[in-house]
PDB file of C-alpha atoms in Angstrom:
ATOM      1  CA  UNK A  30     -28.020 -49.818  15.910  1.00 86.00           C
ATOM      2  CA  UNK A  31     -30.934 -50.903  18.387  1.00 91.00           C
ATOM      3  CA  UNK A  32     -34.127 -52.855  18.058  1.00 92.00           C
ATOM      4  CA  UNK A  33     -35.623 -49.658  18.591  1.00 93.00           C
ATOM      5  CA  UNK A  34     -33.996 -47.294  16.489  1.00 94.00           C
ATOM      6  CA  UNK A  35     -33.462 -50.146  13.613  1.00 95.00           C
ATOM      7  CA  UNK A  36     -38.048 -50.288  13.775  1.00 95.00           C
ATOM      8  CA  UNK A  37     -37.898 -46.189  13.951  1.00 96.00           C
ATOM      9  CA  UNK A  38     -36.070 -46.433  10.694  1.00 95.00           C
ATOM     10  CA  UNK A  39     -38.241 -49.315   9.041  1.00 94.00           C
ATOM     11  CA  UNK A  40     -41.395 -46.969   9.558  1.00 94.00           C
ATOM     12  CA  UNK A  41     -39.515 -43.977   8.277  1.00 93.00           C
ATOM     13  CA  UNK A  42     -38.861 -45.601   5.368  1.00 91.00           C
ATOM     14  CA  UNK A  43     -42.021 -47.855   4.611  1.00 91.00           C
ATOM     15  CA  UNK A  44     -44.709 -44.635   4.837  1.00 88.00           C
ATOM     16  CA  UNK A  45     -42.833 -42.623   1.609  1.00 76.00           C
ATOM     17  CA  UNK A  46     -43.920 -39.950   3.576  1.00 85.00           C
ATOM     18  CA  UNK A  47     -43.014 -37.803   6.281  1.00 90.00           C
ATOM     19  CA  UNK A  48     -43.617 -38.193   9.393  1.00 92.00           C
ATOM     20  CA  UNK A  49     -43.470 -36.552  13.136  1.00 91.00           C
ATOM     21  CA  UNK A  50     -42.084 -37.433  16.471  1.00 92.00           C
ATOM     22  CA  UNK A  51     -45.984 -38.138  16.959  1.00 90.00           C
ATOM     23  CA  UNK A  52     -46.752 -40.642  14.029  1.00 91.00           C
ATOM     24  CA  UNK A  53     -43.317 -42.718  14.724  1.00 94.00           C
ATOM     25  CA  UNK A  54     -44.689 -42.913  18.549  1.00 94.00           C
ATOM     26  CA  UNK A  55     -48.557 -43.522  17.059  1.00 92.00           C
ATOM     27  CA  UNK A  56     -47.723 -46.493  14.592  1.00 91.00           C
ATOM     28  CA  UNK A  57     -44.614 -47.743  16.274  1.00 88.00           C
ATOM     29  CA  UNK A  58     -45.365 -51.596  17.338  1.00 81.00           C
ATOM     30  CA  UNK A  59     -42.529 -50.972  19.796  1.00 79.00           C
ATOM     31  CA  UNK A  60     -43.214 -50.083  24.052  1.00 84.00           C
ATOM     32  CA  UNK A  61     -41.075 -47.155  23.645  1.00 89.00           C
ATOM     33  CA  UNK A  62     -41.864 -43.532  24.870  1.00 91.00           C
ATOM     34  CA  UNK A  63     -42.209 -40.710  23.276  1.00 93.00           C
ATOM     35  CA  UNK A  64     -38.883 -40.080  25.001  1.00 94.00           C
ATOM     36  CA  UNK A  65     -37.393 -42.621  23.288  1.00 94.00           C
ATOM     37  CA  UNK A  66     -38.412 -42.179  20.158  1.00 95.00           C
ATOM     38  CA  UNK A  67     -36.864 -38.205  19.529  1.00 95.00           C
ATOM     39  CA  UNK A  68     -33.772 -40.029  21.246  1.00 96.00           C
ATOM     40  CA  UNK A  69     -34.017 -42.415  18.186  1.00 96.00           C
ATOM     41  CA  UNK A  70     -35.158 -39.964  15.410  1.00 97.00           C
ATOM     42  CA  UNK A  71     -32.319 -37.548  16.675  1.00 96.00           C
ATOM     43  CA  UNK A  72     -29.639 -40.485  15.687  1.00 97.00           C
ATOM     44  CA  UNK A  73     -30.633 -41.940  12.860  1.00 96.00           C
ATOM     45  CA  UNK A  74     -30.787 -37.808  11.409  1.00 95.00           C
ATOM     46  CA  UNK A  75     -27.558 -38.131  13.290  1.00 95.00           C
ATOM     47  CA  UNK A  76     -25.690 -41.112  11.576  1.00 95.00           C
ATOM     48  CA  UNK A  77     -27.232 -39.239   8.685  1.00 91.00           C
ATOM     49  CA  UNK A  78     -29.746 -42.261   7.987  1.00 94.00           C
ATOM     50  CA  UNK A  79     -32.554 -39.910   8.343  1.00 94.00           C
ATOM     51  CA  UNK A  80     -33.015 -35.870   7.242  1.00 89.00           C
ATOM     52  CA  UNK A  81     -35.732 -33.565   8.426  1.00 88.00           C
ATOM     53  CA  UNK A  82     -37.229 -30.239   7.765  1.00 84.00           C
ATOM     54  CA  UNK A  83     -39.346 -27.971   9.716  1.00 85.00           C
ATOM     55  CA  UNK A  84     -42.736 -27.464   7.990  1.00 80.00           C
ATOM     56  CA  UNK A  85     -45.344 -25.129   9.525  1.00 78.00           C
ATOM     57  CA  UNK A  86     -48.998 -25.979  10.120  1.00 71.00           C
ATOM     58  CA  UNK A  87     -51.587 -23.043  11.653  1.00 67.00           C
ATOM     59  CA  UNK A  88     -53.724 -26.614  11.602  1.00 62.00           C
ATOM     60  CA  UNK A  89     -51.588 -28.666  13.436  1.00 58.00           C
ATOM     61  CA  UNK A  90     -50.826 -26.493  16.359  1.00 65.00           C
ATOM     62  CA  UNK A  91     -48.003 -24.217  14.642  1.00 73.00           C
ATOM     63  CA  UNK A  92     -44.179 -25.937  13.759  1.00 82.00           C
ATOM     64  CA  UNK A  93     -43.663 -29.209  13.822  1.00 84.00           C
ATOM     65  CA  UNK A  94     -40.330 -31.233  12.926  1.00 88.00           C
ATOM     66  CA  UNK A  95     -40.865 -34.176  10.326  1.00 88.00           C
ATOM     67  CA  UNK A  96     -38.158 -37.698   9.143  1.00 91.00           C
ATOM     68  CA  UNK A  97     -37.623 -38.928   6.124  1.00 88.00           C
ATOM     69  CA  UNK A  98     -35.408 -41.336   4.875  1.00 88.00           C
ATOM     70  CA  UNK A  99     -32.248 -38.954   4.233  1.00 86.00           C
ATOM     71  CA  UNK A 100     -31.751 -40.147  -0.504  1.00 74.00           C
ATOM     72  CA  UNK A 101     -29.563 -39.558  -2.850  1.00 60.00           C
ATOM     73  CA  UNK A 102     -31.439 -37.269  -4.545  1.00 70.00           C
ATOM     74  CA  UNK A 103     -32.969 -34.846  -1.834  1.00 76.00           C
ATOM     75  CA  UNK A 104     -36.716 -35.188  -2.286  1.00 81.00           C
ATOM     76  CA  UNK A 105     -40.233 -31.901  -2.268  1.00 85.00           C
ATOM     77  CA  UNK A 106     -43.351 -32.059  -1.522  1.00 87.00           C
ATOM     78  CA  UNK A 107     -46.849 -30.581  -1.489  1.00 90.00           C
ATOM     79  CA  UNK A 108     -48.961 -30.273   1.532  1.00 89.00           C
ATOM     80  CA  UNK A 109     -52.816 -30.510   1.910  1.00 90.00           C
ATOM     81  CA  UNK A 110     -53.454 -27.641   3.835  1.00 86.00           C
ATOM     82  CA  UNK A 111     -57.270 -29.769   4.409  1.00 88.00           C
ATOM     83  CA  UNK A 112     -56.417 -33.670   4.974  1.00 88.00           C
ATOM     84  CA  UNK A 113     -52.718 -32.803   6.289  1.00 85.00           C
ATOM     85  CA  UNK A 114     -51.325 -35.505   4.221  1.00 87.00           C
ATOM     86  CA  UNK A 115     -47.425 -34.887   1.980  1.00 88.00           C
ATOM     87  CA  UNK A 116     -47.135 -35.717  -1.416  1.00 89.00           C
ATOM     88  CA  UNK A 117     -43.893 -36.295  -2.573  1.00 86.00           C
ATOM     89  CA  UNK A 118     -42.685 -33.943  -5.998  1.00 87.00           C
ATOM     90  CA  UNK A 119     -41.869 -35.257  -8.717  1.00 85.00           C
ATOM     91  CA  UNK A 120     -38.247 -33.438  -9.755  1.00 83.00           C
ATOM     92  CA  UNK A 121     -36.946 -30.458  -7.883  1.00 83.00           C
ATOM     93  CA  UNK A 122     -37.919 -27.178  -9.929  1.00 80.00           C
ATOM     94  CA  UNK A 123     -35.685 -24.751  -8.314  1.00 84.00           C
ATOM     95  CA  UNK A 124     -32.221 -26.926  -8.770  1.00 82.00           C
ATOM     96  CA  UNK A 125     -31.278 -24.519 -11.855  1.00 83.00           C
ATOM     97  CA  UNK A 126     -32.046 -21.854  -9.754  1.00 89.00           C
ATOM     98  CA  UNK A 127     -29.670 -22.962  -6.993  1.00 88.00           C
ATOM     99  CA  UNK A 128     -26.957 -23.712  -9.332  1.00 87.00           C
ATOM    100  CA  UNK A 129     -27.268 -19.938 -10.825  1.00 89.00           C
ATOM    101  CA  UNK A 130     -27.466 -18.872  -7.050  1.00 91.00           C
ATOM    102  CA  UNK A 131     -23.993 -20.232  -6.639  1.00 92.00           C
ATOM    103  CA  UNK A 132     -22.244 -18.579  -8.938  1.00 91.00           C
ATOM    104  CA  UNK A 133     -23.848 -15.139  -8.018  1.00 93.00           C
ATOM    105  CA  UNK A 134     -22.705 -15.279  -5.620  1.00 94.00           C
ATOM    106  CA  UNK A 135     -19.929 -17.174  -4.521  1.00 92.00           C
ATOM    107  CA  UNK A 136     -22.585 -19.794  -2.351  1.00 90.00           C
ATOM    108  CA  UNK A 137     -22.158 -23.652  -1.774  1.00 90.00           C
ATOM    109  CA  UNK A 138     -25.631 -24.505  -1.008  1.00 87.00           C
ATOM    110  CA  UNK A 139     -24.899 -27.784   0.734  1.00 82.00           C
ATOM    111  CA  UNK A 140     -28.803 -28.441   0.969  1.00 79.00           C
ATOM    112  CA  UNK A 141     -32.738 -26.790   1.027  1.00 82.00           C
ATOM    113  CA  UNK A 142     -36.316 -28.025   1.112  1.00 79.00           C
ATOM    114  CA  UNK A 143     -38.856 -26.739  -0.929  1.00 79.00           C
ATOM    115  CA  UNK A 144     -42.434 -27.337   0.974  1.00 79.00           C
ATOM    116  CA  UNK A 145     -46.358 -26.272  -1.697  1.00 87.00           C
ATOM    117  CA  UNK A 146     -49.245 -25.756   0.790  1.00 88.00           C
ATOM    118  CA  UNK A 147     -52.716 -26.428  -1.123  1.00 91.00           C
ATOM    119  CA  UNK A 148     -55.417 -28.332  -0.960  1.00 94.00           C
ATOM    120  CA  UNK A 149     -55.254 -31.801  -3.264  1.00 94.00           C
ATOM    121  CA  UNK A 150     -57.431 -33.409  -5.578  1.00 93.00           C
ATOM    122  CA  UNK A 151     -58.733 -35.269  -3.118  1.00 94.00           C
ATOM    123  CA  UNK A 152     -60.070 -32.757  -0.756  1.00 95.00           C
ATOM    124  CA  UNK A 153     -61.121 -30.032  -3.840  1.00 93.00           C
ATOM    125  CA  UNK A 154     -63.826 -32.639  -4.564  1.00 86.00           C
TER     126      UNK A 154
END
């Protein structure tokens, strides 16, 4: 674990929200270029410190990958299409559906992501 990789991991761990590579680069206290940030994120994901998901947002220029700390329990998010903040959901609303899909189709689902998009309370006011 290099100093830069540890710094990236610490930044994402302390953010409590998904972060893109550009956000990590912008908020990093290290003097690393964007390519080093991408390589560090890939390393941390390969070593299972982090997990990522791809999210499409028309206002942000298309598709972007977001990174979160790999947790024991998976998380899902609400994304505000106005302020572009992510809000973690307290529970997984589709766990029982996943179990049924596995049983009905003889699947073994290893991972899923759910991101809801809309307008947060602050932006509604």
